[in-house]
Amino acid sequence: MSGKSLFEKLSVRDYSGSDADQYAQWLQTIHFQLKMNGQEDDFFKLLEKADEEKKQIVAQDPLAEEFDIDSISLA
């Protein structure tokens, strides 16, 4: 599945506060910031890798407020 398709699937929120909902909100946030930084393609590639490895995209510094592709990783 393409990174864009994965994003469209995983970023749908249900506003329940569940882990899936929180991850969807996180993906929306990080996608917006990376798109504004011209790193949307890198984000989609990382999302594909996360799916292949059964991992999630996480912030290297959970207290950071702004992100670029180098400040996120898989866990």
Short mmCIF file of C-alpha atoms in Angstrom, two decimals:
data_model
loop_
_atom_site.label_atom_id
_atom_site.label_comp_id
_atom_site.label_asym_id
_atom_site.label_seq_id
_atom_site.Cartn_x
_atom_site.Cartn_y
_atom_site.Cartn_z
CA MET A 1 0.00 0.00 0.00
CA SER A 2 1.33 3.45 -0.83
CA GLY A 3 2.29 5.88 1.90
CA LYS A 4 -0.46 8.25 0.85
CA SER A 5 -3.06 5.47 1.05
CA LEU A 6 -1.73 4.41 4.45
CA PHE A 7 -1.97 7.98 5.67
CA GLU A 8 -5.55 8.29 4.44
CA LYS A 9 -6.43 5.03 6.22
CA LEU A 10 -4.56 5.60 9.49
CA SER A 11 -5.30 9.29 9.99
CA VAL A 12 -9.09 8.92 10.29
CA ARG A 13 -10.09 9.93 13.80
CA ASP A 14 -13.05 8.68 15.81
CA TYR A 15 -12.44 11.10 18.73
CA SER A 16 -12.63 8.28 21.28
CA GLY A 17 -9.23 8.93 22.81
CA SER A 18 -8.18 5.37 21.98
CA ASP A 19 -4.61 4.54 20.97
CA ALA A 20 -5.69 4.40 17.32
CA ASP A 21 -7.38 7.79 17.62
CA GLN A 22 -4.33 9.35 19.27
CA TYR A 23 -2.06 7.90 16.56
CA ALA A 24 -4.39 9.28 13.86
CA GLN A 25 -4.16 12.73 15.44
CA TRP A 26 -0.36 12.42 15.65
CA LEU A 27 -0.16 11.44 11.96
CA GLN A 28 -2.29 14.44 10.98
CA THR A 29 -0.03 16.75 12.97
CA ILE A 30 3.27 15.38 11.70
CA HIS A 31 2.00 15.20 8.11
CA PHE A 32 0.99 18.86 8.19
CA GLN A 33 4.37 19.97 9.54
CA LEU A 34 6.39 17.82 7.15
CA LYS A 35 4.29 18.90 4.18
CA MET A 36 4.96 22.54 5.09
CA ASN A 37 8.70 21.70 5.23
CA GLY A 38 8.61 20.09 1.78
CA GLN A 39 9.13 16.61 3.28
CA GLU A 40 5.79 14.99 2.47
CA ASP A 41 7.34 12.35 0.19
CA ASP A 42 9.82 11.40 2.93
CA PHE A 43 6.91 11.10 5.37
CA PHE A 44 5.03 8.77 3.04
CA LYS A 45 8.15 6.60 2.56
CA LEU A 46 8.61 6.38 6.34
CA LEU A 47 4.95 5.45 6.75
CA GLU A 48 5.39 2.64 4.21
CA LYS A 49 8.46 1.40 6.10
CA ALA A 50 6.54 1.56 9.40
CA ASP A 51 3.76 -0.55 7.87
CA GLU A 52 6.22 -3.12 6.50
CA GLU A 53 7.98 -3.40 9.88
CA LYS A 54 4.72 -3.32 11.90
CA LYS A 55 5.90 -0.20 13.74
CA GLN A 56 4.63 3.32 14.33
CA ILE A 57 6.13 6.73 13.67
CA VAL A 58 7.20 8.39 16.90
CA ALA A 59 8.90 11.63 17.90
CA GLN A 60 12.50 11.29 19.04
CA ASP A 61 11.79 14.07 21.53
CA PRO A 62 8.20 13.68 22.81
CA LEU A 63 8.27 17.23 24.24
CA ALA A 64 9.12 18.88 20.90
CA GLU A 65 6.49 21.09 19.30
CA GLU A 66 7.91 21.21 15.78
CA PHE A 67 9.17 18.33 13.69
CA ASP A 68 11.12 17.56 10.56
CA ILE A 69 11.91 14.19 9.03
CA ASP A 70 15.08 13.88 11.13
CA SER A 71 13.19 14.31 14.40
CA ILE A 72 10.94 11.28 13.96
CA SER A 73 11.68 7.58 13.91
CA LEU A 74 10.03 4.16 14.07
CA ALA A 75 9.21 2.27 17.24
#
